[in-house]
PDB file of C-alpha atoms in Angstrom:
ATOM      1  CA  MET A   1     -57.478-116.463  44.147  1.00  0.00           C
ATOM      2  CA  ASN A   2     -56.210-113.942  46.776  1.00  0.00           C
ATOM      3  CA  PRO A   3     -52.412-113.622  47.600  1.00  0.00           C
ATOM      4  CA  PRO A   4     -52.329-115.457  50.976  1.00  0.00           C
ATOM      5  CA  ILE A   5     -54.062-118.446  49.527  1.00  0.00           C
ATOM      6  CA  ALA A   6     -51.704-118.389  46.482  1.00  0.00           C
ATOM      7  CA  HIS A   7     -48.753-118.095  48.804  1.00  0.00           C
ATOM      8  CA  ALA A   8     -49.940-121.100  50.904  1.00  0.00           C
ATOM      9  CA  GLU A   9     -50.462-123.274  47.930  1.00  0.00           C
ATOM     10  CA  LEU A  10     -47.002-122.343  46.590  1.00  0.00           C
ATOM     11  CA  ILE A  11     -45.530-123.172  49.930  1.00  0.00           C
ATOM     12  CA  ALA A  12     -47.263-126.483  49.995  1.00  0.00           C
ATOM     13  CA  THR A  13     -45.967-127.144  46.488  1.00  0.00           C
ATOM     14  CA  PHE A  14     -42.480-126.331  47.624  1.00  0.00           C
ATOM     15  CA  ARG A  15     -42.700-128.550  50.727  1.00  0.00           C
ATOM     16  CA  ARG A  16     -43.723-131.465  48.526  1.00  0.00           C
ATOM     17  CA  ALA A  17     -40.867-130.842  46.211  1.00  0.00           C
ATOM     18  CA  GLU A  18     -38.482-130.413  49.162  1.00  0.00           C
ATOM     19  CA  ALA A  19     -39.593-133.857  50.393  1.00  0.00           C
ATOM     20  CA  ASP A  20     -39.329-135.371  46.999  1.00  0.00           C
ATOM     21  CA  ALA A  21     -35.764-134.016  46.503  1.00  0.00           C
ATOM     22  CA  ALA A  22     -34.820-135.495  49.891  1.00  0.00           C
ATOM     23  CA  HIS A  23     -36.229-138.806  48.928  1.00  0.00           C
ATOM     24  CA  LYS A  24     -34.484-138.866  45.687  1.00  0.00           C
ATOM     25  CA  PHE A  25     -31.183-138.123  47.241  1.00  0.00           C
ATOM     26  CA  GLY A  26     -31.815-140.923  49.646  1.00  0.00           C
ATOM     27  CA  LEU A  27     -32.351-143.296  46.634  1.00  0.00           C
ATOM     28  CA  ILE A  28     -28.757-142.608  45.529  1.00  0.00           C
ATOM     29  CA  GLN A  29     -27.689-144.635  48.588  1.00  0.00           C
ATOM     30  CA  ALA A  30     -29.917-147.488  47.651  1.00  0.00           C
ATOM     31  CA  ALA A  31     -28.582-147.414  44.084  1.00  0.00           C
ATOM     32  CA  ALA A  32     -25.031-147.627  45.092  1.00  0.00           C
ATOM     33  CA  LYS A  33     -25.389-151.376  45.463  1.00  0.00           C
ATOM     34  CA  LYS A  34     -26.795-151.769  41.973  1.00  0.00           C
ATOM     35  CA  GLY A  35     -23.869-150.312  40.064  1.00  0.00           C
ATOM     36  CA  PRO A  36     -22.723-147.259  38.347  1.00  0.00           C
ATOM     37  CA  LYS A  37     -25.602-147.036  35.826  1.00  0.00           C
ATOM     38  CA  ALA A  38     -28.111-147.042  38.715  1.00  0.00           C
ATOM     39  CA  ILE A  39     -26.141-144.453  40.613  1.00  0.00           C
ATOM     40  CA  GLN A  40     -26.068-142.120  37.599  1.00  0.00           C
ATOM     41  CA  ALA A  41     -29.742-142.415  37.060  1.00  0.00           C
ATOM     42  CA  ALA A  42     -30.562-141.816  40.551  1.00  0.00           C
ATOM     43  CA  THR A  43     -28.143-138.796  40.776  1.00  0.00           C
ATOM     44  CA  GLU A  44     -29.777-137.291  37.628  1.00  0.00           C
ATOM     45  CA  THR A  45     -33.285-137.831  39.042  1.00  0.00           C
ATOM     46  CA  ALA A  46     -32.162-136.240  42.242  1.00  0.00           C
ATOM     47  CA  ALA A  47     -30.748-133.261  40.543  1.00  0.00           C
ATOM     48  CA  LYS A  48     -33.857-132.663  38.649  1.00  0.00           C
ATOM     49  CA  ALA A  49     -35.897-132.864  41.923  1.00  0.00           C
ATOM     50  CA  ALA A  50     -33.437-130.418  43.558  1.00  0.00           C
ATOM     51  CA  LYS A  51     -33.903-128.008  40.530  1.00  0.00           C
ATOM     52  CA  ARG A  52     -37.623-128.270  40.957  1.00  0.00           C
ATOM     53  CA  ARG A  53     -37.413-127.445  44.623  1.00  0.00           C
ATOM     54  CA  ASP A  54     -34.995-124.435  43.982  1.00  0.00           C
ATOM     55  CA  SER A  55     -37.412-123.179  41.363  1.00  0.00           C
ATOM     56  CA  PHE A  56     -40.306-123.092  43.803  1.00  0.00           C
ATOM     57  CA  ALA A  57     -38.028-121.471  46.487  1.00  0.00           C
ATOM     58  CA  LYS A  58     -37.261-118.763  43.901  1.00  0.00           C
ATOM     59  CA  LYS A  59     -40.818-118.145  43.129  1.00  0.00           C
ATOM     60  CA  LEU A  60     -41.605-117.777  46.828  1.00  0.00           C
ATOM     61  CA  GLY A  61     -38.488-115.605  47.291  1.00  0.00           C
ATOM     62  CA  ASP A  62     -39.859-113.329  44.490  1.00  0.00           C
ATOM     63  CA  LEU A  63     -43.209-113.089  46.367  1.00  0.00           C
ATOM     64  CA  GLY A  64     -41.268-112.097  49.552  1.00  0.00           C
ATOM     65  CA  VAL A  65     -41.648-115.395  51.382  1.00  0.00           C
ATOM     66  CA  GLU A  66     -38.452-116.274  53.214  1.00  0.00           C
ATOM     67  CA  LEU A  67     -37.708-120.027  53.496  1.00  0.00           C
ATOM     68  CA  LYS A  68     -35.243-121.833  55.611  1.00  0.00           C
ATOM     69  CA  TYR A  69     -34.201-125.175  54.035  1.00  0.00           C
TER      70      TYR A  69
END
């Protein structure tokens, strides 16, 4: 696998992780109506998704790819 293709695949993975994190943060609003345990679970899930997104962003940054999110 040559570097530009690897970068493109990693960028695509980052974009999916970014969209997933945004979706999970949106679920917190929906969970607000269901009570504190649902809010806590949604918050933890959103934090994990954000951590994944940030991990991919760091990998891309190490490769010299600059992201704006």
